[in-house]
Coordinates of C-alpha atoms and ligand atoms in Angstrom, one line a residue:
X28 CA 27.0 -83.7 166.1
X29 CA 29.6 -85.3 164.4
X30 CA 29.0 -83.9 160.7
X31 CA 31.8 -81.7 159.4
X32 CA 30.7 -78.4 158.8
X33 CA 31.8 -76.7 155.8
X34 CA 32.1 -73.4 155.5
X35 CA 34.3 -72.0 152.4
X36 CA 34.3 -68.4 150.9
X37 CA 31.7 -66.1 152.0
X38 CA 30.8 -67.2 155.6
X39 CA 32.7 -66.6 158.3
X40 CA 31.0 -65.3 161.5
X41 CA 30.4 -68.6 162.8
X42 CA 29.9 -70.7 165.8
X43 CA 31.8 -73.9 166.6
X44 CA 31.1 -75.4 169.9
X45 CA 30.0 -72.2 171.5
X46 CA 32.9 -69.5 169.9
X47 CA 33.2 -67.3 167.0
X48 CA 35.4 -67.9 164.4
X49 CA 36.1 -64.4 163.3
X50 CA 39.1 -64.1 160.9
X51 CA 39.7 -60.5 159.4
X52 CA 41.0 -60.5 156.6
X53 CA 38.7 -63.1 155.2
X54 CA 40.8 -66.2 154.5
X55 CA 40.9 -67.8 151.1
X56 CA 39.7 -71.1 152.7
X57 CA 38.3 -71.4 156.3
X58 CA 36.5 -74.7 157.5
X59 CA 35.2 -75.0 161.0
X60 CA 35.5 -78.4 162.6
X61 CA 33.8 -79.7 165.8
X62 CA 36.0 -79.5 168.7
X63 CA 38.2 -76.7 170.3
X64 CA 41.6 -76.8 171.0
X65 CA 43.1 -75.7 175.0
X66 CA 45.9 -73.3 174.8
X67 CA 47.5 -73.5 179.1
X68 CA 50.0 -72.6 180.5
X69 CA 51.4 -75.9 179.9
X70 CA 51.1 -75.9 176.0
X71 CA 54.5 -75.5 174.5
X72 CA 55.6 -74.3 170.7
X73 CA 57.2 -76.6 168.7
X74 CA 59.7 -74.8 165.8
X75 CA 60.3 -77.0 162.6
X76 CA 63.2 -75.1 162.2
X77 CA 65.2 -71.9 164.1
X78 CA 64.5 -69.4 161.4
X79 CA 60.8 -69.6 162.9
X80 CA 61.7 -67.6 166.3
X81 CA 60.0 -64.3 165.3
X82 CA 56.6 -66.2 164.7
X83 CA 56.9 -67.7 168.2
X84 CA 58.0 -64.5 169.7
X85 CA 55.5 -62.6 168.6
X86 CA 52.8 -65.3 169.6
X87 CA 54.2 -65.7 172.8
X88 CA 54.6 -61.5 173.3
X89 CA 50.7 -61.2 172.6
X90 CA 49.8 -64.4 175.0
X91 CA 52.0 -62.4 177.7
X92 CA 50.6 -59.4 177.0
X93 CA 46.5 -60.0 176.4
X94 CA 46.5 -63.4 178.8
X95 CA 49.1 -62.7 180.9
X96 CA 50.0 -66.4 179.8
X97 CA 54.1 -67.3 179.5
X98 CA 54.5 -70.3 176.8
X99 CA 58.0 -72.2 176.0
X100 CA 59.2 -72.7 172.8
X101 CA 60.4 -76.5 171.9
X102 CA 62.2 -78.2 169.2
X103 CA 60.6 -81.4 169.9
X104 CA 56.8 -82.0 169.2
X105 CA 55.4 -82.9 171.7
X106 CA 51.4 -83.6 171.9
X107 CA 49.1 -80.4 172.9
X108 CA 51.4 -78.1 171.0
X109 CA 51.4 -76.1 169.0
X110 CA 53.2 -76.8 165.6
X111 CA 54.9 -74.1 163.5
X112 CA 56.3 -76.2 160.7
X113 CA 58.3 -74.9 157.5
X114 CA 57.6 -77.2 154.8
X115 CA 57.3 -77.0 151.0
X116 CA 55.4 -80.6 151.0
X117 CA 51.9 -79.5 152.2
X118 CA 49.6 -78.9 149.2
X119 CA 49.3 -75.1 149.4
X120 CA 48.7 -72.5 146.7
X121 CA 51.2 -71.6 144.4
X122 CA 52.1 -68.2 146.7
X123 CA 55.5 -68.0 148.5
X124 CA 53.1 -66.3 151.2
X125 CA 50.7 -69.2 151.3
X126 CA 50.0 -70.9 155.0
X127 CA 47.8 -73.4 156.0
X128 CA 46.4 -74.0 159.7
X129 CA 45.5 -76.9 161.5
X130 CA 43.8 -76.5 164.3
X131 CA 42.5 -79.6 166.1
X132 CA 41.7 -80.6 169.3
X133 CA 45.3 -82.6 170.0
X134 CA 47.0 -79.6 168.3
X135 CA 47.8 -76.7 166.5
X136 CA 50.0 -77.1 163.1
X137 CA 50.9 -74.3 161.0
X138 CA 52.4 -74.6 157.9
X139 CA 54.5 -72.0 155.9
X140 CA 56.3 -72.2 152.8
X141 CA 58.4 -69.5 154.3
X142 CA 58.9 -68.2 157.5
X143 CA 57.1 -64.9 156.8
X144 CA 54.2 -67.2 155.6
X145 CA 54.1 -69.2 158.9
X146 CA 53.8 -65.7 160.4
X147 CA 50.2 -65.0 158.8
X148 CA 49.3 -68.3 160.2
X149 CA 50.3 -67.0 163.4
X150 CA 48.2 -63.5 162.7
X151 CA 45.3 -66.1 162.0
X152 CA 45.7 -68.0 164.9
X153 CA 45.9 -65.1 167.0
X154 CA 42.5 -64.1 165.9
X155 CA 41.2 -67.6 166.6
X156 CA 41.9 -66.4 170.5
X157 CA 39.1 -65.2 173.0
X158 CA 38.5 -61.1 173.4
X159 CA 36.9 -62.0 176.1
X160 CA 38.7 -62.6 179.9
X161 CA 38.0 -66.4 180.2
X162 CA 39.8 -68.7 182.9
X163 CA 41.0 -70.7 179.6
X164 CA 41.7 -70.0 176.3
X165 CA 40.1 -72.4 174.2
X166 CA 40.3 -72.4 170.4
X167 CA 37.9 -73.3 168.0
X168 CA 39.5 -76.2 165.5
X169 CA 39.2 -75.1 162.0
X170 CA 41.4 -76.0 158.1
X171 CA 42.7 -72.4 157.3
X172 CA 44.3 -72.1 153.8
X173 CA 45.3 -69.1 152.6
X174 CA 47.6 -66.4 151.0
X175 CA 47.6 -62.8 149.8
X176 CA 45.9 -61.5 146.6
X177 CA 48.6 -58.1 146.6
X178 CA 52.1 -58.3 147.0
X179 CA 52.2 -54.1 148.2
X180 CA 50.1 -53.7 151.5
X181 CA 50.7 -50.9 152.6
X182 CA 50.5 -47.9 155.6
X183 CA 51.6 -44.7 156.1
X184 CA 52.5 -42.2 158.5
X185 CA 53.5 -38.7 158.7
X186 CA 56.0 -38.5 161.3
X187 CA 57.1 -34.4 159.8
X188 CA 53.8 -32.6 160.7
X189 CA 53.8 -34.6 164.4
X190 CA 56.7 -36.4 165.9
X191 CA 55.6 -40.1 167.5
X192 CA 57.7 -41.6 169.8
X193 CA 59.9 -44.4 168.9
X194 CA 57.6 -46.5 171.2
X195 CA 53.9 -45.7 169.4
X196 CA 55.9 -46.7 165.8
X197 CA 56.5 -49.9 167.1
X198 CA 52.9 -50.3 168.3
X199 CA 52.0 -49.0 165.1
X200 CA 54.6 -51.4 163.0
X201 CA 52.1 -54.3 165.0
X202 CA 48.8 -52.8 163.7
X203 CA 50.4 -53.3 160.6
X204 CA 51.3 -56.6 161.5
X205 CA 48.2 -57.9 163.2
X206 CA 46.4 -57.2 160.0
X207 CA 49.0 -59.0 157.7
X208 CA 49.6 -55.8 156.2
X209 CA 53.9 -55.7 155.2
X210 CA 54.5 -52.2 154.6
X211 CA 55.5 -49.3 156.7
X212 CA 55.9 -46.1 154.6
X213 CA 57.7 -43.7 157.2
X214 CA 57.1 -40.0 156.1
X215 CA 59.8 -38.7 157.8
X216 CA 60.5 -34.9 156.4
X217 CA 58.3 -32.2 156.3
X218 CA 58.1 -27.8 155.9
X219 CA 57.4 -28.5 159.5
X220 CA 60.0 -31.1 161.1
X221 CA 63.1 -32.7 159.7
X222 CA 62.8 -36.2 161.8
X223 CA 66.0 -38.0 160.9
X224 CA 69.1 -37.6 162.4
X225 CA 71.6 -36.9 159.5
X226 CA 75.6 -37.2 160.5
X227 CA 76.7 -35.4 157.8
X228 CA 74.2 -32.1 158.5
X229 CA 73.5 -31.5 161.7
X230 CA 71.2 -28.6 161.4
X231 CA 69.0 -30.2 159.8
X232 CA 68.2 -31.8 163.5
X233 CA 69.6 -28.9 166.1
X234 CA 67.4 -26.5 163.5
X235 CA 65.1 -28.7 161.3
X236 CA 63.7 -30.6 164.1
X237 CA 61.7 -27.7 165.6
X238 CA 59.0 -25.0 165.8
X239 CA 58.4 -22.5 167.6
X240 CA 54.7 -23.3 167.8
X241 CA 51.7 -24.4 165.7
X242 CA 48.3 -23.0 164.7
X243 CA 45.4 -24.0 166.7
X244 CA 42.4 -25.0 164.9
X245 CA 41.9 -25.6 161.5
X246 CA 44.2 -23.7 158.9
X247 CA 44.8 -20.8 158.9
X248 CA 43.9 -21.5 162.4
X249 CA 42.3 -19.0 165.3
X250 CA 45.9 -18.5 166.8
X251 CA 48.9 -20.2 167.7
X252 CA 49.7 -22.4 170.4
X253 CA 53.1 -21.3 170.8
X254 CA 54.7 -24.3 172.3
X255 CA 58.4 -25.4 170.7
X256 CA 58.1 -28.6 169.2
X257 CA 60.9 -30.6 168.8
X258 CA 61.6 -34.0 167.9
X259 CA 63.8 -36.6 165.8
X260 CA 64.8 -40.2 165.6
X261 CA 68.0 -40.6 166.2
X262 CA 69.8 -43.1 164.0
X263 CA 70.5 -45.8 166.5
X264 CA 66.7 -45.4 167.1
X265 CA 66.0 -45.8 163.8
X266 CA 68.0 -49.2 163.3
X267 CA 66.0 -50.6 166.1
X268 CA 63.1 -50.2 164.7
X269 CA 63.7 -51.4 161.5
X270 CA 64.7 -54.0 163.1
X271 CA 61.3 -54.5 165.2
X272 CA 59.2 -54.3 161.8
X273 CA 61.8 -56.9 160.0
X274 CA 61.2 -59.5 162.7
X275 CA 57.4 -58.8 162.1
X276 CA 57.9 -59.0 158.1
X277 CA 57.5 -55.6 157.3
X278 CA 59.5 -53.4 155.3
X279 CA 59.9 -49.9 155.8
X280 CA 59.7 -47.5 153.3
X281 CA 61.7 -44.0 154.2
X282 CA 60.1 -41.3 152.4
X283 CA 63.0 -38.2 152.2
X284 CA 60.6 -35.1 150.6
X285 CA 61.8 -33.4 147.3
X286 CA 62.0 -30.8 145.7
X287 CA 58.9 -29.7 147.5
X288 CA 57.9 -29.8 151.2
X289 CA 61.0 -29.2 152.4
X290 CA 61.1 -26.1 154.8
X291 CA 63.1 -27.4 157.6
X292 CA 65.9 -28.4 155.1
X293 CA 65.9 -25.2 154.4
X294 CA 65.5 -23.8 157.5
X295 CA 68.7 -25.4 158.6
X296 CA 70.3 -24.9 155.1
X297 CA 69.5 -22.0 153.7
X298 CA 72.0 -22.6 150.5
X299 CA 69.0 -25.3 149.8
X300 CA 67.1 -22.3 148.4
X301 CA 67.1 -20.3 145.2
X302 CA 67.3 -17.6 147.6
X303 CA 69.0 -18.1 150.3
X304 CA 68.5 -14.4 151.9
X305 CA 64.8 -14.2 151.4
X306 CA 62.7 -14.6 154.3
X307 CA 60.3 -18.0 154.3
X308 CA 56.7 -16.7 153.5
X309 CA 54.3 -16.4 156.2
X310 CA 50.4 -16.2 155.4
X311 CA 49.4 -13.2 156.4
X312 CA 46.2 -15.1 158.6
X313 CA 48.6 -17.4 160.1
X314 CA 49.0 -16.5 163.8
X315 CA 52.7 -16.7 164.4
X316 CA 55.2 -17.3 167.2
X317 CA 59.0 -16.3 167.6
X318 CA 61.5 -15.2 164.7
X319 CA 60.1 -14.2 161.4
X320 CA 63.0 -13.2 159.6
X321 CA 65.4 -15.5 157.7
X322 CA 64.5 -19.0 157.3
X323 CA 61.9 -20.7 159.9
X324 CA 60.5 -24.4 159.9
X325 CA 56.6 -23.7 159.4
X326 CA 53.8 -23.7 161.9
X327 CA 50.7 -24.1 159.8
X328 CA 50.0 -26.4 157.3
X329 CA 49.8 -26.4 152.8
X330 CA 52.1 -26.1 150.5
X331 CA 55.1 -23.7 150.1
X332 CA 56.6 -22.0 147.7
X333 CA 60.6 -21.8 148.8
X334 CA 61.5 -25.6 147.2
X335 CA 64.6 -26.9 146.7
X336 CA 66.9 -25.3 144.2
X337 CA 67.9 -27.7 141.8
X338 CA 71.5 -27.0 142.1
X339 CA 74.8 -28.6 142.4
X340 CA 74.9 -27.6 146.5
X341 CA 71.2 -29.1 146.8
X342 CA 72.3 -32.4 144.7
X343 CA 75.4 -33.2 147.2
X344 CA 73.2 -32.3 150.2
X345 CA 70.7 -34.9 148.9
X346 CA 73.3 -37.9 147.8
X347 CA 74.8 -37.0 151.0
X348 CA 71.3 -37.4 153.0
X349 CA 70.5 -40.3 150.7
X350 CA 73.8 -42.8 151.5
X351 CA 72.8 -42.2 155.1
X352 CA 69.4 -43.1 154.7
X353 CA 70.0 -46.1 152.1
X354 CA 72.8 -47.8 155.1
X355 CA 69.8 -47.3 157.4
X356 CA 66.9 -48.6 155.8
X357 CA 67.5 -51.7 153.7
X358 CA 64.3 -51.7 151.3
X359 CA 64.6 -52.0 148.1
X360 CA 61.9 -49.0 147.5
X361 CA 63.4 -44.8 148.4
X362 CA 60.3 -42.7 148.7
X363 CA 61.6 -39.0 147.3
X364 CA 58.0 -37.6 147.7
X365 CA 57.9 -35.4 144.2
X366 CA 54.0 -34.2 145.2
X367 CA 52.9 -30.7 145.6
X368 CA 55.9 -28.7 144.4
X369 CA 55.1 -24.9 143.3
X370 CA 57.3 -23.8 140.7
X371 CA 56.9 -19.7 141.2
X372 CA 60.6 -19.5 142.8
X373 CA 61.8 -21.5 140.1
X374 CA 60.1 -19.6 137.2
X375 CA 61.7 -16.2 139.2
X376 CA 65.4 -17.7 139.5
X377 CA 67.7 -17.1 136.9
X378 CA 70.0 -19.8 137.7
X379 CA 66.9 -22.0 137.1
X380 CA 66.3 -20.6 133.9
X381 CA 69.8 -20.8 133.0
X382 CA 69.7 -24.3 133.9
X383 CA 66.4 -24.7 131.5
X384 CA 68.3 -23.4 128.7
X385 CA 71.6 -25.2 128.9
X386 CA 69.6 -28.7 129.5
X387 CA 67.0 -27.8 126.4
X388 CA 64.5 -28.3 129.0
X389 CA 60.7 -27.1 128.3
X390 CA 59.6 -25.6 131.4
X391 CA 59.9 -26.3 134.9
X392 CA 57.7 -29.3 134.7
X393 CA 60.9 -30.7 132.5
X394 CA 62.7 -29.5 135.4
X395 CA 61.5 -31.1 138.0
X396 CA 61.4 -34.3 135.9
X397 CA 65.2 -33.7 135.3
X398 CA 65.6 -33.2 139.4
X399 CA 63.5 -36.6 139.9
X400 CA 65.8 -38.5 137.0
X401 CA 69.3 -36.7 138.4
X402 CA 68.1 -38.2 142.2
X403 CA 66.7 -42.3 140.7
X404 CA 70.1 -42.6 138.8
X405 CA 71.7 -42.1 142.2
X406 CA 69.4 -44.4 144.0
X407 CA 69.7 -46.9 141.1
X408 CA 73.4 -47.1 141.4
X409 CA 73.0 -47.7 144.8
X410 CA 71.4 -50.9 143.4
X411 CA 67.8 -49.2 145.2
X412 CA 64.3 -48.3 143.4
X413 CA 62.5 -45.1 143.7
X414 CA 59.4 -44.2 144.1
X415 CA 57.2 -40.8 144.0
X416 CA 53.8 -39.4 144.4
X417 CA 51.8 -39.3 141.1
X418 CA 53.2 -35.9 139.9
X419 CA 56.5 -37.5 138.8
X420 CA 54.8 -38.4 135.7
X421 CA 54.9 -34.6 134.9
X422 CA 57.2 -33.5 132.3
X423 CA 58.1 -37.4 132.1
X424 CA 58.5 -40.3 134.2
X425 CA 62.6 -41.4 135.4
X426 CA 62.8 -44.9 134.1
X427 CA 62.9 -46.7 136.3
X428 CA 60.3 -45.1 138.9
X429 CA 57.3 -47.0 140.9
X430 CA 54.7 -44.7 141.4
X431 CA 52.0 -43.9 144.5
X432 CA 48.9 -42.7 142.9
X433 CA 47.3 -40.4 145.1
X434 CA 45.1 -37.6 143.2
X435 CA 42.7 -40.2 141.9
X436 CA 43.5 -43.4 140.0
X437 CA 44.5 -42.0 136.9
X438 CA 48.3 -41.7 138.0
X439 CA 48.0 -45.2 138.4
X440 CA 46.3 -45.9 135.4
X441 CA 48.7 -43.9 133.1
X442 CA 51.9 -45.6 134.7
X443 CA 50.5 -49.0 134.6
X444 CA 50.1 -48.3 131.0
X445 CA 53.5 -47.1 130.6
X446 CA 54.7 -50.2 132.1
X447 CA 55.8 -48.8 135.5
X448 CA 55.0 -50.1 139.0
X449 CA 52.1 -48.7 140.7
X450 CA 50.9 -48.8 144.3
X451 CA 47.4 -47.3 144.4
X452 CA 47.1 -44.3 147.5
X453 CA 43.3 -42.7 146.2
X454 CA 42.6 -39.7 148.1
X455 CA 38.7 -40.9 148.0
X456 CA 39.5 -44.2 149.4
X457 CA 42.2 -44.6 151.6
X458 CA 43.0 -41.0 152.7
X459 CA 42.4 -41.7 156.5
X460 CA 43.0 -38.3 157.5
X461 CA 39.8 -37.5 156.3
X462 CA 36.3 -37.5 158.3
X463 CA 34.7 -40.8 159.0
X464 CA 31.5 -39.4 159.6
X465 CA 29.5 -36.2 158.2
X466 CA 29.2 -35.6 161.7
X467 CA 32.1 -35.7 162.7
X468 CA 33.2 -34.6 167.1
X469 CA 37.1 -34.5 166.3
X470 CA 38.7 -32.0 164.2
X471 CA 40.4 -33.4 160.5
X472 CA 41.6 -31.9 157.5
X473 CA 38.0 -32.8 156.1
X474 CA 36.8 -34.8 153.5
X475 CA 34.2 -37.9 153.8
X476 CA 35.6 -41.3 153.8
X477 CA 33.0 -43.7 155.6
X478 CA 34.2 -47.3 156.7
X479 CA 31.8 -48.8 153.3
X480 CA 33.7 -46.7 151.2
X481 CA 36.9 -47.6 151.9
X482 CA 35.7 -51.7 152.2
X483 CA 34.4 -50.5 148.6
X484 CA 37.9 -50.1 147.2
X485 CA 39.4 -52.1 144.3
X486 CA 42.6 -51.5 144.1
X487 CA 42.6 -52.5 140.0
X488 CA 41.2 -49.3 137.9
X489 CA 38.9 -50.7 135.1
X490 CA 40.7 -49.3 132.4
X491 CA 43.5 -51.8 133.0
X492 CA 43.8 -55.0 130.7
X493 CA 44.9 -57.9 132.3
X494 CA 49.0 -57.4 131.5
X495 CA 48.4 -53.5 132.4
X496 CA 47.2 -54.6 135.8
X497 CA 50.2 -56.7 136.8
X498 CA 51.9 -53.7 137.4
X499 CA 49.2 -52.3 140.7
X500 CA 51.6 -53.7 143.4
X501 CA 48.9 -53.2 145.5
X502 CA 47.8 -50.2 148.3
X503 CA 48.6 -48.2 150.9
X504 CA 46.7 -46.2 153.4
X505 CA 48.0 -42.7 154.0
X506 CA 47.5 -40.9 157.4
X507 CA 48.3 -37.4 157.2
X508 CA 48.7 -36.0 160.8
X509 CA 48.2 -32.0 160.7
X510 CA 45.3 -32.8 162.8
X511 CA 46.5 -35.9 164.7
X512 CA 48.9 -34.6 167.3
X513 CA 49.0 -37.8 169.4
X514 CA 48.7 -41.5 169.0
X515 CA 45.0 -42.3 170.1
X516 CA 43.6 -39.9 167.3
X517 CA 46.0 -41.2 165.3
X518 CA 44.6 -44.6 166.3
X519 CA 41.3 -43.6 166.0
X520 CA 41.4 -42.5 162.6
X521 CA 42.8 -46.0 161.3
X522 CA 40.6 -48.1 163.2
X523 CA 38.2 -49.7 162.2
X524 CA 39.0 -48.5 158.5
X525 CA 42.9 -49.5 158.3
X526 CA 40.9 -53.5 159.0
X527 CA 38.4 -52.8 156.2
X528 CA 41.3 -51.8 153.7
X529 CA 43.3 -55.0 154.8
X530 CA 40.6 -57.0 153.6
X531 CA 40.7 -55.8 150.2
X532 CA 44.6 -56.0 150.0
X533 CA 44.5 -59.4 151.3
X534 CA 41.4 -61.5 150.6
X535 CA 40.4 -62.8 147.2
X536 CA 38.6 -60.3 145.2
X537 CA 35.3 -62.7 145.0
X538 CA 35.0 -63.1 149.3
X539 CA 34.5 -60.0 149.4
X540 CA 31.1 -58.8 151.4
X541 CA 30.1 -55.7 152.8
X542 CA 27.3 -57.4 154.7
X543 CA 29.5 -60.0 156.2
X544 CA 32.0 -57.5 157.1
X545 CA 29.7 -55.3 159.1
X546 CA 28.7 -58.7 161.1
X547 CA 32.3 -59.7 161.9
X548 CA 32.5 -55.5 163.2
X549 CA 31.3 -56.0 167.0
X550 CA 34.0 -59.2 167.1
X551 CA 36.6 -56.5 165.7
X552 CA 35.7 -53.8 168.0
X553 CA 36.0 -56.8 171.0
X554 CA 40.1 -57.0 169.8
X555 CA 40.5 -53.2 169.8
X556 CA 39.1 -53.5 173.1
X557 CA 41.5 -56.0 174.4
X558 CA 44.5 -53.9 172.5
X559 CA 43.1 -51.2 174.2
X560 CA 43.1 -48.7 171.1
X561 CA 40.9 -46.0 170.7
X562 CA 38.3 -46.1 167.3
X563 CA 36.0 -44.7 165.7
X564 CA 32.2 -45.8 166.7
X565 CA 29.6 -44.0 165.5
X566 CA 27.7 -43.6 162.7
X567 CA 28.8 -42.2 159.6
X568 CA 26.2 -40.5 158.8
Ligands
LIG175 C1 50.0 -36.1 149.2 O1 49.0 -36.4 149.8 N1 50.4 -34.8 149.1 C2 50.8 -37.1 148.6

């Protein structure tokens, strides 16, 4: 049979000589050839040019690891190889992420305008591999061209309500990865753990890092466990693994919490308070363990009212934190948080009031939009960009802010409209701390957020014109972990859904297919079997 088969847009569970070709997400151009290509031990991997090493490495790490197969890198071609060539002369789309691959039965050639791009082509290639143990890994030959429809694709995690080691967050920065995903949005302070080593405060680690125990069950919870639990990354941990994501192409995002959500500050700090000498609230249902008096780091989840006082003392501590922060993460995007910030202590503070009056503020929405404004100018002179949940639109948006629209899509839509940056977070789509099934064995914070619905998701609300919606970035999953106190739930609430969301962040709007996605599933469950991740099976229903 030596007719070409063509295969463009919607099709992509197919058979060529015997394997699937099963490329999640969808590529913008995918047509399968007769013929399969032999990767042994033998085959080597030619680099157009040095700046193409972390695309090797990472092949060569996953060949090790899945196939237990060592390959050598070349800078000769060489036939049988595999090709990873930098080159603005191929005819690819008009996308600095654009890659095209080659893969015939003499060799493999990807082409990259950049040497992020050639790493998609190697995300694609990798999905061209076997799940299966086989004595030989043969790949299907098949034209790939393709690129990203959103620049912003994004994941979460909350690192404050659960502490994962510095080893799962580099598995986790390859999940990201492996689904050409190139965001990681590290949530890393919380009422219930401070996870950053600060030089400058060290309480906020020997103190903020720890509780004395944590509810068991669902909040308020039937009683507490009333195990200390610690834990913090320390800064020479936290340059090596931006590092790790860098050479994968992903940027992290460090999300430092204000003025809400910020309990273990204060914990360690009591100054941080409007009142320093009160005791932190404790919900009278709330089983607690150890100390109650003075300032604790919580032990049960929601929101709380002791804040950060917007104060001279708080404003040094935060610039402080901040120019620690900005030397160890080099994205251009700050996450302050902003979200979820009860205003009682402020309303019964006179300084606050005070404050209010002397600035001609309106109320303490103005306020907090003053504390949000006072923090971006810092971060903009640092020549950095902030962004903040949704609620930093309240009592006016700082300037220059992006904004992660998580309440619904209208914090998105009214940004967008005021010409700000947007990246879209929907609670009802891309929450993944909420159940995937009605039915649901493990415990979550609740909610309903089946696999289809999340595949369902278009990142651009309706009520955009065409120049509004060139300000959605893009999207981010967010994964919340009150109820995820280990990596395989953690795991298993991403998968398969984080692979479903990567679809709609990278594949154009049009290849979109529900149908086709559920038949490419049992291929996608075959990889998380070889990764050996846990994820979620069963009905949702
Ligand atoms: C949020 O989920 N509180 C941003």
């Amino acid at each position: 049979m030596k007719r070409l088969i063509v295969i463009l847009g919607l099709l992509s569970n197919l058979i060529s000589s015997g394997q699937e070709v099963n490329i999640t997400p969808k590529p913008v151009s995918l047509t399968i050839r007769e013929g399969s290509f032999a990767i042994t031990a033998k085959t080597k991997i030619y680099l157009s040019n040095r700046e193409l090493t972390n695309s090797a490495l990472f092949l060569k790490k996953y060949l090790q690891e899945f196939y237990g197969m060592t390959l050598e890198s070349s800078s000769k071609e060489s036939p049988g190889d595999i090709e990873l060539i930098l080159t603005s002369g191929q005819k690819m789309a008009d996308n600095e992420d654009a890659y095209s691959l080659q893969a015939k039965t003499q060799h493999v050639r990807i082409y990259g305008k950049t040497p992020r791009s050639v790493f998609y082509g190697i995300q694609t290639l990798i999905q061209l591999l076997p799940t299966e143990h086989t004595n030989t890994i043969q790949i299907p030959a098949v034209d790939v061209s393709d690129y990203p429809r959103f620049s912003y694709r994004g994941l979460m995690l909350d690192c404050g309500r659960h502490f994962f080691s510095v080893d799962f967050i580099k598995k986790y920065i390859d999940f990201i990865a492996l689904h050409k995903m190139n965001t990681f949005h590290w949530h890393l302070t919380e009422d219930q753990g401070w996870r950053i080593e600060i030089r400058k405060y060290p309480r906020l680690t020997a103190t903020g890092s720890c509780r004395n125990g944590t509810i068991i069950g669902h909040h308020p919870g039937i009683g507490n466990d009333s195990i200390r639990n610690c834990g913090f990354y320390s800064q020479q941990q936290i340059r090596d693994v931006v590092k790790y994501a860098a050479d994968r192409y992903i940027n992290i995002i460090p999300e430092i919490e204000m003025p809400g959500h910020s309990s273990a500050a204060i914990a360690a700090y009591p100054q941080l308070s409007c009142f320093p000498d009160e005791n932190t609230q404790i919900s009278k249902n709330v089983a607690w363990e150890g100390s109650d008096s003075g300032k604790q780091v919580q032990q049960s989840w929601g929101v709380y009212k002791d804040v950060y006082c917007p104060s001279d003392f708080t404003f040094t501590f935060l610039e402080n934190v901040l120019d620690e922060v900005m030397e160890l993460f080099p994205s251009k995007y700050i996450h302050i948080g902003g979200d979820e910030c009860p205003k009682d202590f402020w309303k019964r503070s006179s300084f606050c009031q005070d404050l209010i009056k002397q600035k001609g503020l309106k109320n303490e929405e103005a306020l907090q939009s003053y504390f949000i404004q006072r923090i971006e100018k810092y971060i903009n002179s640092r020549g950095r960009e902030l962004i903040g949940w949704d609620e930093i639109l309240e009592g006016g948006l700082a300037p220059n802010a992006t904004v992660m629209s998580w309440r619904g899509e209208q914090g998105g839509i009214d940004a967008a409209k005021q010409q700000h940056h947007v990246i879209m977070t929907p609670g009802a789509y891309v929450y993944l701390d909420h159940s995937q099934s009605k039915h649901d064995d493990s415990l979550t914070i609740g909610g309903f957020l089946p696999l289809d619905k999340v595949y369902s998701y278009e990142p651009v609300p309706k009520e955009l014109n065409s120049e509004e919606a060139k300000y959605i970035l893009g999207a981010q999953a967010n994964i919340w972990t009150e109820y995820m106190a280990y990596p395989s739930k953690v795991e298993y609430m991403i998968f398969p859904r984080l692979t479903a969301l990567s679809e709609v962040l990278w594949s154009p709007k049009g290849a979109k297919s529900w149908e086709n996605f559920q038949k490419r599933l049992p291929a996608i469950e075959k990889r998380y079997d070889l990764w050996q991740v846990s994820y979620f099976r069963g009905q949702s229903n």
